[in-house]
Amino acid sequence: MSTEPDTAWADKRAAKIARRIEADIVRRGWAVGESLGSESALQQRYGASRSVLREAVRLVEHHQVARMRRGPNGGLLICEPDAGPATRAVVIYLEYLGTTLADLLNARLVLEPLAASLAAEHIDEAGIARLRAVLQSEENWRPGLPAPRDEFHIALAEQSRNPVLQLFIDVLMRLTKRYARASRTDSVDDATRAAHQMSGAHADIVAAVTAGDSARAKTLSERHVENVTAWLVEHHDPTGARSGSAGKRARLTAEAPRGKLAEVLAANIADDIAASGWQVGSVFGTETALLERYRVSRAALREAVRLLEYHEVARMRRGPGGGLIVTKPQAQASIDTIALYLQYRNPSREDLRCVRDAIEIDNVVKVVKRREEPEVSAFLDPRRWTYAPDQTAEDVHNAAVEEFRFHVGLAQLAGNALLDLFLRIIVELFRRHWSTTGQTELTWNDVVAVEHAHLRILEAIGSGDDSLARYRTRRHLDAAASWWL
């Protein structure tokens, strides 16, 4: 008799316990080094069998928020996470969506100039030295040498002092690397010339940041991203973006120096699934074939499969005709992973607000351009956004839900999967903050004000008044920030 349903139930139970453990870590203030208790104590606290608890601990370890230490004085110890699992989870999901080059470059144009502007406001001596070291590394590069270790855009985002921007730009640069590796260059001279032009643009941005000129830093960053866009579009090879899985395996291993073998293996398999076209329902390989292909132990492969199942990339089906079945990933696993990491980084209200504002304003601009399309016209119908006048507690709660649905709906209509996902991550961070801090619920006056703001934004979008739609959106975001964030 197959035990697959029992296994699936245990996996779901383990995932729920993992989320409870992680929530407890957040509530404790993320006290790195503190023990949450021994294995037996955790079994009792969470009401779990040893096998289910150990599966939950594996997920917690995958998120790098805690590690189980065996032996005397052992237990589940809270640890300091890094961005690796969070960014890889998002990249895996975006690979499935088939994020376009246009989406990627649009997202960079929205977020990177903001990071440059903030860097100019927050730069200090250490930051100047860091950016100049990156420039020196770029200037010393020659064809045949390894690429510079430090990424300029990652280093610049660090100087913004905004952990949300840093993580989002990390994701964007990982995706950009994939396109850059698949791009064609006509000759070594062309590649050298492009690298020197890029280094020169970086130097100009660093000079503006060092001088504290945020407006110039933002303008230069916009110009640089536009030039990168033009180069990638010109040299993009649409047949190469998903090829060369062996090379990608080596790169992913290098990206996860702290990762366990199973974590790296899971990332490699996910990347190969993407390279093969993400054929949902197909058998990617039997367990025997995968052991031969990746040359790992059975234990490492099975742990990697658990992680793939958690992210809904694939699931192992036992028995005749079984194997690793490619599945349809859902956004929530990626959202949960990255939101958890950002909870550790503890972004301020202003960190969240400025990133959210940049994304939302860009969304409105795109929706204005699409206002004649049937899907957008249906969304703009004011009857869809008029609330019931009963003023009950349930109506107030529903109005809060509608507020989020309104903004996420605009993001989906804007059509950029990257920015849509980023906004949903910010929404999830707010939801977690709201649920753990016991903030005051909206009043009916808040509900009326939100409805009025939505209708005025929709009116401006429907009339094609781009500037007025931006103005009303910005005013609404400012007014709602006190309770939204």
Tab-separated table of C-alpha atoms in Angstrom:
chain	number	residue	atom	x	y	z
A	1	MET	CA	0.000	0.000	0.000
A	2	SER	CA	1.303	3.502	-0.851
A	3	THR	CA	2.213	5.775	2.054
A	4	GLU	CA	2.307	8.875	-0.104
A	5	PRO	CA	-0.768	10.575	1.479
A	6	ASP	CA	0.664	10.007	4.977
A	7	THR	CA	3.987	11.439	3.841
A	8	ALA	CA	2.268	14.481	2.350
A	9	TRP	CA	0.349	15.030	5.604
A	10	ALA	CA	3.585	14.812	7.610
A	11	ASP	CA	5.281	17.295	5.276
A	12	LYS	CA	2.437	19.796	5.738
A	13	ARG	CA	2.534	19.302	9.492
A	14	ALA	CA	6.308	19.868	9.485
A	15	ALA	CA	5.930	23.069	7.433
A	16	LYS	CA	3.369	24.429	9.924
A	17	ILE	CA	5.637	23.659	12.872
A	18	ALA	CA	8.581	25.258	11.061
A	19	ARG	CA	6.544	28.453	10.683
A	20	ARG	CA	5.658	28.354	14.409
A	21	ILE	CA	9.326	27.950	15.331
A	22	GLU	CA	10.270	30.859	13.096
A	23	ALA	CA	7.498	33.033	14.550
A	24	ASP	CA	8.815	32.244	18.041
A	25	ILE	CA	12.298	33.326	16.963
A	26	VAL	CA	10.936	36.644	15.707
A	27	ARG	CA	8.958	37.192	18.933
A	28	ARG	CA	12.122	36.574	20.987
A	29	GLY	CA	13.814	39.417	19.121
A	30	TRP	CA	16.033	37.082	17.078
A	31	ALA	CA	18.480	36.472	19.950
A	32	VAL	CA	21.370	34.915	17.997
A	33	GLY	CA	23.039	32.072	19.921
A	34	GLU	CA	20.085	31.448	22.230
A	35	SER	CA	18.718	27.895	22.448
A	36	LEU	CA	15.043	27.249	21.801
A	37	GLY	CA	15.332	23.959	23.663
A	38	SER	CA	16.381	20.352	23.222
A	39	GLU	CA	14.759	18.062	20.682
A	40	SER	CA	12.601	16.437	23.353
A	41	ALA	CA	11.548	19.825	24.760
A	42	LEU	CA	10.602	21.016	21.248
A	43	GLN	CA	8.592	17.840	20.626
A	44	GLN	CA	6.583	18.550	23.746
A	45	ARG	CA	6.161	22.292	23.053
A	46	TYR	CA	4.913	21.814	19.489
A	47	GLY	CA	3.124	18.501	19.986
A	48	ALA	CA	5.057	16.707	17.267
A	49	SER	CA	6.590	13.309	16.751
A	50	ARG	CA	10.355	13.072	16.452
A	51	SER	CA	10.201	12.507	12.666
A	52	VAL	CA	7.874	15.473	12.041
A	53	LEU	CA	9.935	17.760	14.302
A	54	ARG	CA	13.155	16.794	12.556
A	55	GLU	CA	11.562	17.576	9.190
A	56	ALA	CA	10.466	20.975	10.560
A	57	VAL	CA	13.981	21.629	11.825
A	58	ARG	CA	15.372	20.866	8.354
A	59	LEU	CA	13.163	23.621	6.907
A	60	VAL	CA	14.205	26.045	9.653
A	61	GLU	CA	17.844	25.204	8.941
A	62	HIS	CA	17.220	25.754	5.223
A	63	HIS	CA	16.037	29.273	6.034
A	64	GLN	CA	19.197	29.611	8.155
A	65	VAL	CA	17.325	31.000	11.147
A	66	ALA	CA	18.379	28.185	13.525
A	67	ARG	CA	20.605	25.087	13.615
A	68	MET	CA	20.268	21.918	15.667
A	69	ARG	CA	23.356	21.149	17.756
A	70	ARG	CA	23.621	17.589	19.037
A	71	GLY	CA	25.173	16.328	22.254
A	72	PRO	CA	25.490	17.873	25.742
A	73	ASN	CA	24.335	21.492	25.928
A	74	GLY	CA	22.838	21.039	22.496
A	75	GLY	CA	19.500	22.157	21.170
A	76	LEU	CA	18.024	24.321	18.421
A	77	LEU	CA	20.214	27.426	18.384
A	78	ILE	CA	19.069	30.700	16.826
A	79	CYS	CA	21.549	31.846	14.186
A	80	GLU	CA	22.177	34.824	11.938
A	81	PRO	CA	20.755	34.170	8.458
A	82	ASP	CA	22.175	35.361	5.161
A	83	ALA	CA	20.320	36.397	2.034
A	84	GLY	CA	21.197	33.255	0.035
A	85	PRO	CA	18.109	31.078	0.646
A	86	ALA	CA	15.807	34.092	0.308
A	87	THR	CA	17.189	35.294	-3.017
A	88	ARG	CA	17.499	31.772	-4.458
A	89	ALA	CA	13.856	31.051	-3.562
A	90	VAL	CA	12.721	34.169	-5.432
A	91	VAL	CA	14.943	33.461	-8.453
A	92	ILE	CA	13.570	29.905	-8.670
A	93	TYR	CA	9.990	31.188	-8.700
A	94	LEU	CA	10.789	33.889	-11.256
A	95	GLU	CA	12.484	31.296	-13.463
A	96	TYR	CA	9.180	29.429	-13.534
A	97	LEU	CA	7.262	32.584	-14.424
A	98	GLY	CA	9.654	33.194	-17.287
A	99	THR	CA	10.477	36.761	-16.303
A	100	THR	CA	11.222	38.770	-19.426
A	101	LEU	CA	14.249	40.918	-20.076
A	102	ALA	CA	11.926	43.939	-20.331
A	103	ASP	CA	10.453	43.219	-16.868
A	104	LEU	CA	13.907	42.832	-15.362
A	105	LEU	CA	15.272	46.061	-16.778
A	106	ASN	CA	12.113	47.987	-15.880
A	107	ALA	CA	12.437	46.776	-12.280
A	108	ARG	CA	16.068	47.871	-12.216
A	109	LEU	CA	15.086	51.292	-13.524
A	110	VAL	CA	12.514	51.649	-10.727
A	111	LEU	CA	14.742	50.541	-7.834
A	112	GLU	CA	18.399	51.233	-8.634
A	113	PRO	CA	18.138	55.042	-9.035
A	114	LEU	CA	16.327	55.096	-5.685
A	115	ALA	CA	19.233	53.156	-4.127
A	116	ALA	CA	21.762	55.595	-5.646
A	117	SER	CA	19.829	58.582	-4.321
A	118	LEU	CA	19.627	57.118	-0.815
A	119	ALA	CA	23.313	56.146	-0.918
A	120	ALA	CA	24.222	59.781	-1.534
A	121	GLU	CA	22.233	60.750	1.553
A	122	HIS	CA	23.761	58.084	3.824
A	123	ILE	CA	27.329	57.646	2.537
A	124	ASP	CA	30.194	57.670	5.042
A	125	GLU	CA	33.975	57.155	4.886
A	126	ALA	CA	33.682	53.366	5.061
A	127	GLY	CA	31.092	53.373	2.289
A	128	ILE	CA	33.254	55.556	0.059
A	129	ALA	CA	36.181	53.190	0.569
A	130	ARG	CA	33.981	50.187	-0.237
A	131	LEU	CA	32.682	51.688	-3.494
A	132	ARG	CA	36.137	52.831	-4.582
A	133	ALA	CA	37.542	49.354	-3.935
A	134	VAL	CA	34.874	47.921	-6.249
A	135	LEU	CA	35.795	50.480	-8.918
A	136	GLN	CA	39.481	49.562	-8.596
A	137	SER	CA	38.642	45.906	-9.048
A	138	GLU	CA	36.678	46.741	-12.203
A	139	GLU	CA	39.462	48.937	-13.603
A	140	ASN	CA	42.028	46.153	-13.129
A	141	TRP	CA	39.939	43.616	-15.038
A	142	ARG	CA	41.235	42.284	-18.356
A	143	PRO	CA	39.832	39.607	-20.711
A	144	GLY	CA	40.800	36.153	-19.478
A	145	LEU	CA	40.772	37.187	-15.821
A	146	PRO	CA	37.965	36.152	-13.455
A	147	ALA	CA	35.151	38.680	-13.170
A	148	PRO	CA	35.577	41.178	-10.309
A	149	ARG	CA	34.475	39.594	-7.051
A	150	ASP	CA	32.414	42.525	-5.814
A	151	GLU	CA	29.305	43.614	-7.665
A	152	PHE	CA	29.001	47.367	-8.014
A	153	HIS	CA	25.215	47.472	-7.835
A	154	ILE	CA	25.126	45.276	-4.731
A	155	ALA	CA	27.738	47.479	-3.051
A	156	LEU	CA	25.818	50.631	-3.987
A	157	ALA	CA	22.564	49.178	-2.648
A	158	GLU	CA	24.334	48.436	0.650
A	159	GLN	CA	25.121	52.147	1.004
A	160	SER	CA	21.406	52.971	0.717
A	161	ARG	CA	21.051	51.546	4.252
A	162	ASN	CA	17.723	50.089	3.119
A	163	PRO	CA	17.623	46.292	3.632
A	164	VAL	CA	14.550	45.904	1.416
A	165	LEU	CA	16.258	47.615	-1.515
A	166	GLN	CA	19.437	45.630	-0.904
A	167	LEU	CA	17.644	42.303	-1.114
A	168	PHE	CA	15.497	43.228	-4.117
A	169	ILE	CA	18.513	44.538	-6.038
A	170	ASP	CA	20.402	41.335	-5.163
A	171	VAL	CA	17.602	39.384	-6.886
A	172	LEU	CA	17.694	41.711	-9.905
A	173	MET	CA	21.455	41.340	-10.302
A	174	ARG	CA	21.282	37.537	-10.100
A	175	LEU	CA	18.720	37.574	-12.901
A	176	THR	CA	20.765	40.091	-14.901
A	177	LYS	CA	23.784	37.758	-14.690
A	178	ARG	CA	21.733	35.019	-16.300
A	179	TYR	CA	20.901	37.210	-19.264
A	180	ALA	CA	24.439	38.591	-19.493
A	181	ARG	CA	25.908	35.060	-19.653
A	182	ALA	CA	23.560	34.249	-22.521
A	183	SER	CA	24.410	37.440	-24.419
A	184	ARG	CA	26.495	37.567	-27.564
A	185	THR	CA	29.565	39.777	-27.961
A	186	ASP	CA	31.100	40.269	-31.377
A	187	SER	CA	34.731	40.165	-30.222
A	188	VAL	CA	37.064	40.409	-27.238
A	189	ASP	CA	37.564	44.081	-28.097
A	190	ASP	CA	33.800	44.665	-27.902
A	191	ALA	CA	33.642	42.964	-24.517
A	192	THR	CA	36.585	45.020	-23.225
A	193	ARG	CA	35.069	48.256	-24.518
A	194	ALA	CA	31.707	47.477	-22.900
A	195	ALA	CA	33.408	46.671	-19.574
A	196	HIS	CA	35.355	49.956	-19.608
A	197	GLN	CA	32.228	51.966	-20.471
A	198	MET	CA	30.405	50.296	-17.600
A	199	SER	CA	33.279	51.045	-15.223
A	200	GLY	CA	33.281	54.685	-16.322
A	201	ALA	CA	29.548	54.992	-15.642
A	202	HIS	CA	30.051	53.409	-12.232
A	203	ALA	CA	32.838	55.887	-11.436
A	204	ASP	CA	30.553	58.827	-12.284
A	205	ILE	CA	27.829	57.468	-9.984
A	206	VAL	CA	30.322	56.961	-7.147
A	207	ALA	CA	31.568	60.538	-7.572
A	208	ALA	CA	28.011	61.872	-7.257
A	209	VAL	CA	27.294	59.642	-4.246
A	210	THR	CA	30.553	60.681	-2.565
A	211	ALA	CA	29.682	64.350	-3.107
A	212	GLY	CA	26.278	63.763	-1.511
A	213	ASP	CA	24.502	64.866	-4.709
A	214	SER	CA	21.452	62.586	-4.555
A	215	ALA	CA	19.713	64.140	-7.581
A	216	ARG	CA	22.755	63.652	-9.818
A	217	ALA	CA	23.366	60.143	-8.466
A	218	LYS	CA	19.767	59.230	-9.319
A	219	THR	CA	20.000	60.732	-12.830
A	220	LEU	CA	23.301	58.998	-13.584
A	221	SER	CA	21.941	55.692	-12.315
A	222	GLU	CA	18.875	56.005	-14.560
A	223	ARG	CA	21.107	56.759	-17.551
A	224	HIS	CA	23.369	53.822	-16.733
A	225	VAL	CA	20.492	51.329	-16.440
A	226	GLU	CA	19.083	52.603	-19.746
A	227	ASN	CA	22.480	52.017	-21.395
A	228	VAL	CA	22.697	48.531	-19.894
A	229	THR	CA	19.187	47.918	-21.226
A	230	ALA	CA	20.203	48.957	-24.735
A	231	TRP	CA	23.304	46.727	-24.628
A	232	LEU	CA	21.463	43.641	-23.356
A	233	VAL	CA	18.638	44.070	-25.861
A	234	GLU	CA	21.172	44.398	-28.698
A	235	HIS	CA	23.232	41.378	-27.628
A	236	HIS	CA	20.489	39.190	-26.116
A	237	ASP	CA	20.465	35.603	-27.356
A	238	PRO	CA	16.925	34.259	-26.701
A	239	THR	CA	18.109	30.674	-27.286
A	240	GLY	CA	20.829	30.835	-24.654
A	241	ALA	CA	19.078	32.209	-21.586
A	242	ARG	CA	18.022	28.752	-20.373
A	243	SER	CA	20.897	26.676	-21.714
A	244	GLY	CA	24.114	25.468	-20.169
A	245	SER	CA	22.743	23.911	-17.012
A	246	ALA	CA	26.103	22.425	-16.051
A	247	GLY	CA	27.623	25.903	-15.917
A	248	LYS	CA	24.719	27.118	-13.839
A	249	ARG	CA	25.258	24.308	-11.338
A	250	ALA	CA	28.819	25.458	-10.731
A	251	ARG	CA	27.690	29.088	-10.362
A	252	LEU	CA	24.940	28.225	-7.879
A	253	THR	CA	27.414	26.241	-5.788
A	254	ALA	CA	29.649	29.312	-5.648
A	255	GLU	CA	26.694	31.446	-4.613
A	256	ALA	CA	25.969	29.289	-1.567
A	257	PRO	CA	29.255	28.920	0.356
A	258	ARG	CA	27.358	28.478	3.645
A	259	GLY	CA	24.782	26.175	2.199
A	260	LYS	CA	24.620	22.465	2.988
A	261	LEU	CA	25.031	20.027	0.117
A	262	ALA	CA	21.276	19.379	-0.001
A	263	GLU	CA	20.514	23.111	-0.287
A	264	VAL	CA	22.979	23.556	-3.151
A	265	LEU	CA	21.701	20.390	-4.814
A	266	ALA	CA	18.087	21.591	-4.572
A	267	ALA	CA	19.078	24.879	-6.235
A	268	ASN	CA	20.932	22.999	-8.991
A	269	ILE	CA	17.970	20.705	-9.714
A	270	ALA	CA	15.571	23.672	-9.769
A	271	ASP	CA	17.855	25.465	-12.202
A	272	ASP	CA	18.020	22.409	-14.447
A	273	ILE	CA	14.222	22.093	-14.351
A	274	ALA	CA	14.038	25.713	-15.511
A	275	ALA	CA	16.648	25.065	-18.220
A	276	SER	CA	14.558	22.169	-19.545
A	277	GLY	CA	11.521	24.420	-19.983
A	278	TRP	CA	9.677	23.699	-16.717
A	279	GLN	CA	7.403	20.992	-18.124
A	280	VAL	CA	4.787	20.691	-15.367
A	281	GLY	CA	3.667	17.093	-14.824
A	282	SER	CA	6.684	15.543	-16.522
A	283	VAL	CA	9.139	13.191	-14.798
A	284	PHE	CA	12.458	14.995	-14.412
A	285	GLY	CA	14.166	11.745	-13.441
A	286	THR	CA	13.863	8.669	-11.277
A	287	GLU	CA	15.698	8.586	-7.954
A	288	THR	CA	18.280	6.210	-9.463
A	289	ALA	CA	18.811	8.474	-12.471
A	290	LEU	CA	19.159	11.574	-10.281
A	291	LEU	CA	21.701	9.856	-8.034
A	292	GLU	CA	23.760	9.037	-11.112
A	293	ARG	CA	23.330	12.467	-12.671
A	294	TYR	CA	24.314	14.529	-9.621
A	295	ARG	CA	26.644	11.958	-8.013
A	296	VAL	CA	25.440	12.503	-4.451
A	297	SER	CA	24.312	10.231	-1.636
A	298	ARG	CA	20.738	9.043	-1.363
A	299	ALA	CA	20.358	10.964	1.929
A	300	ALA	CA	21.505	14.242	0.326
A	301	LEU	CA	19.170	13.768	-2.644
A	302	ARG	CA	16.167	13.017	-0.457
A	303	GLU	CA	16.800	16.085	1.692
A	304	ALA	CA	17.129	18.203	-1.485
A	305	VAL	CA	13.811	16.778	-2.713
A	306	ARG	CA	12.151	17.843	0.553
A	307	LEU	CA	13.270	21.411	-0.095
A	308	LEU	CA	12.021	21.260	-3.682
A	309	GLU	CA	8.666	20.009	-2.401
A	310	TYR	CA	8.529	22.840	0.145
A	311	HIS	CA	9.022	25.401	-2.652
A	312	GLU	CA	6.590	23.418	-4.854
A	313	VAL	CA	9.181	23.054	-7.584
A	314	ALA	CA	8.820	19.266	-7.799
A	315	ARG	CA	7.615	16.274	-5.772
A	316	MET	CA	8.818	12.697	-5.587
A	317	ARG	CA	6.273	10.056	-6.611
A	318	ARG	CA	7.045	6.520	-5.530
A	319	GLY	CA	6.218	3.289	-7.314
A	320	PRO	CA	6.022	2.309	-11.009
A	321	GLY	CA	6.078	5.311	-13.334
A	322	GLY	CA	7.291	7.450	-10.473
A	323	GLY	CA	10.168	9.830	-10.112
A	324	LEU	CA	10.680	13.520	-9.498
A	325	ILE	CA	7.552	15.172	-10.938
A	326	VAL	CA	7.826	18.805	-12.034
A	327	THR	CA	5.107	20.890	-10.359
A	328	LYS	CA	3.746	24.418	-10.600
A	329	PRO	CA	5.432	26.642	-7.991
A	330	GLN	CA	3.347	29.025	-5.932
A	331	ALA	CA	4.510	32.485	-4.936
A	332	GLN	CA	3.788	32.090	-1.223
A	333	ALA	CA	6.807	29.903	-0.414
A	334	SER	CA	9.129	32.498	-1.936
A	335	ILE	CA	7.261	35.345	-0.235
A	336	ASP	CA	7.468	33.598	3.147
A	337	THR	CA	11.200	32.910	2.767
A	338	ILE	CA	12.162	36.440	1.816
A	339	ALA	CA	9.789	38.064	4.306
A	340	LEU	CA	11.340	35.991	7.096
A	341	TYR	CA	14.832	37.139	6.173
A	342	LEU	CA	13.683	40.765	6.058
A	343	GLN	CA	12.108	40.378	9.493
A	344	TYR	CA	15.615	39.580	10.730
A	345	ARG	CA	16.986	42.683	8.981
A	346	ASN	CA	14.192	44.667	10.666
A	347	PRO	CA	13.520	47.366	8.045
A	348	SER	CA	12.081	50.638	9.292
A	349	ARG	CA	8.702	52.027	8.258
A	350	GLU	CA	10.529	54.490	6.014
A	351	ASP	CA	12.523	51.655	4.381
A	352	LEU	CA	9.291	49.894	3.466
A	353	ARG	CA	7.444	53.058	2.505
A	354	CYS	CA	9.974	54.419	0.014
A	355	VAL	CA	10.327	51.094	-1.842
A	356	ARG	CA	6.577	50.582	-1.886
A	357	ASP	CA	5.989	54.103	-3.197
A	358	ALA	CA	8.468	53.667	-6.060
A	359	ILE	CA	6.828	50.406	-7.145
A	360	GLU	CA	3.262	51.692	-6.821
A	361	ILE	CA	3.886	54.887	-8.797
A	362	ASP	CA	5.460	52.873	-11.607
A	363	ASN	CA	2.467	50.506	-11.560
A	364	VAL	CA	0.032	53.411	-11.955
A	365	VAL	CA	1.975	54.774	-14.947
A	366	LYS	CA	1.757	51.392	-16.695
A	367	VAL	CA	-1.946	50.933	-15.922
A	368	VAL	CA	-2.746	54.381	-17.374
A	369	LYS	CA	-1.190	53.228	-20.661
A	370	ARG	CA	-3.343	50.072	-20.634
A	371	ARG	CA	-6.610	51.726	-19.540
A	372	GLU	CA	-8.466	50.831	-22.754
A	373	GLU	CA	-7.874	47.097	-22.369
A	374	PRO	CA	-10.947	45.104	-21.199
A	375	GLU	CA	-9.257	43.685	-18.093
A	376	VAL	CA	-8.175	47.162	-16.976
A	377	SER	CA	-11.548	48.714	-17.789
A	378	ALA	CA	-13.270	46.148	-15.570
A	379	PHE	CA	-10.872	46.961	-12.729
A	380	LEU	CA	-11.544	50.695	-13.108
A	381	ASP	CA	-15.325	50.258	-12.674
A	382	PRO	CA	-16.119	52.310	-9.511
A	383	ARG	CA	-18.897	49.891	-8.501
A	384	ARG	CA	-16.187	47.329	-7.807
A	385	TRP	CA	-14.655	49.535	-5.103
A	386	THR	CA	-17.733	50.844	-3.250
A	387	TYR	CA	-18.141	49.353	0.228
A	388	ALA	CA	-21.287	48.453	2.159
A	389	PRO	CA	-22.494	51.261	4.491
A	390	ASP	CA	-23.286	49.077	7.534
A	391	GLN	CA	-20.218	50.211	9.520
A	392	THR	CA	-19.887	46.856	11.274
A	393	ALA	CA	-16.555	45.477	12.502
A	394	GLU	CA	-16.673	42.885	9.737
A	395	ASP	CA	-17.164	45.605	7.112
A	396	VAL	CA	-14.176	47.512	8.479
A	397	HIS	CA	-12.047	44.367	8.283
A	398	ASN	CA	-13.236	43.673	4.741
A	399	ALA	CA	-12.385	47.226	3.744
A	400	ALA	CA	-8.804	46.680	4.937
A	401	VAL	CA	-8.626	43.558	2.790
A	402	GLU	CA	-9.984	45.545	-0.169
A	403	GLU	CA	-7.218	48.129	0.322
A	404	PHE	CA	-4.584	45.469	-0.231
A	405	ARG	CA	-6.534	43.915	-3.093
A	406	PHE	CA	-6.653	47.305	-4.786
A	407	HIS	CA	-2.887	47.827	-4.713
A	408	VAL	CA	-1.953	44.243	-5.563
A	409	GLY	CA	-4.545	44.351	-8.363
A	410	LEU	CA	-2.879	47.427	-9.856
A	411	ALA	CA	0.482	45.629	-9.680
A	412	GLN	CA	-0.905	42.624	-11.551
A	413	LEU	CA	-2.438	44.861	-14.234
A	414	ALA	CA	0.888	46.676	-14.621
A	415	GLY	CA	2.227	43.348	-15.846
A	416	ASN	CA	5.714	43.235	-14.308
A	417	ALA	CA	5.997	39.917	-12.441
A	418	LEU	CA	9.088	41.097	-10.558
A	419	LEU	CA	7.557	44.262	-9.160
A	420	ASP	CA	4.293	42.439	-8.455
A	421	LEU	CA	6.181	39.886	-6.338
A	422	PHE	CA	8.198	42.587	-4.555
A	423	LEU	CA	5.026	44.475	-3.625
A	424	ARG	CA	3.431	41.291	-2.303
A	425	ILE	CA	6.500	40.725	-0.122
A	426	ILE	CA	6.064	44.207	1.365
A	427	VAL	CA	2.369	43.446	1.951
A	428	GLU	CA	3.361	40.229	3.746
A	429	LEU	CA	5.816	42.137	5.944
A	430	PHE	CA	3.023	44.505	6.894
A	431	ARG	CA	0.676	41.609	7.642
A	432	ARG	CA	3.232	40.048	9.966
A	433	HIS	CA	3.908	43.361	11.664
A	434	TRP	CA	0.177	43.975	12.128
A	435	SER	CA	-0.471	40.515	13.570
A	436	THR	CA	2.401	40.684	16.081
A	437	THR	CA	2.089	44.291	17.306
A	438	GLY	CA	-1.656	44.452	17.884
A	439	GLN	CA	-2.143	47.688	15.979
A	440	THR	CA	-5.476	49.463	16.234
A	441	GLU	CA	-7.994	48.440	13.595
A	442	LEU	CA	-9.197	50.928	11.018
A	443	THR	CA	-12.055	53.206	11.966
A	444	TRP	CA	-15.042	53.767	9.708
A	445	ASN	CA	-13.651	57.216	8.867
A	446	ASP	CA	-10.500	55.481	7.617
A	447	VAL	CA	-12.632	53.202	5.463
A	448	VAL	CA	-14.472	56.143	3.898
A	449	ALA	CA	-11.198	57.969	3.233
A	450	VAL	CA	-9.656	54.891	1.585
A	451	GLU	CA	-12.710	54.343	-0.628
A	452	HIS	CA	-12.664	58.002	-1.681
A	453	ALA	CA	-8.938	57.840	-2.500
A	454	HIS	CA	-9.356	54.671	-4.563
A	455	LEU	CA	-12.182	56.158	-6.597
A	456	ARG	CA	-10.211	59.346	-7.314
A	457	ILE	CA	-7.164	57.340	-8.407
A	458	LEU	CA	-9.343	55.210	-10.697
A	459	GLU	CA	-10.945	58.339	-12.129
A	460	ALA	CA	-7.539	59.815	-13.011
A	461	ILE	CA	-6.355	56.543	-14.547
A	462	GLY	CA	-9.562	56.151	-16.559
A	463	SER	CA	-9.249	59.673	-17.990
A	464	GLY	CA	-5.625	59.023	-18.974
A	465	ASP	CA	-4.321	61.795	-16.718
A	466	ASP	CA	-0.945	60.303	-15.877
A	467	SER	CA	0.367	63.120	-13.688
A	468	LEU	CA	-2.875	63.416	-11.667
A	469	ALA	CA	-2.976	59.627	-11.156
A	470	ARG	CA	0.575	59.755	-9.778
A	471	TYR	CA	-0.271	62.697	-7.510
A	472	ARG	CA	-3.384	61.069	-6.075
A	473	THR	CA	-1.597	57.754	-5.591
A	474	ARG	CA	1.267	59.432	-3.740
A	475	ARG	CA	-1.152	61.371	-1.520
A	476	HIS	CA	-3.083	58.192	-0.749
A	477	LEU	CA	0.103	56.265	0.099
A	478	ASP	CA	1.252	59.071	2.408
A	479	ALA	CA	-2.107	59.187	4.180
A	480	ALA	CA	-2.355	55.413	4.537
A	481	ALA	CA	1.228	54.927	5.717
A	482	SER	CA	0.320	55.519	9.362
A	483	TRP	CA	-1.741	52.307	9.492
A	484	TRP	CA	-0.567	50.448	6.371
A	485	LEU	CA	2.954	50.332	7.746
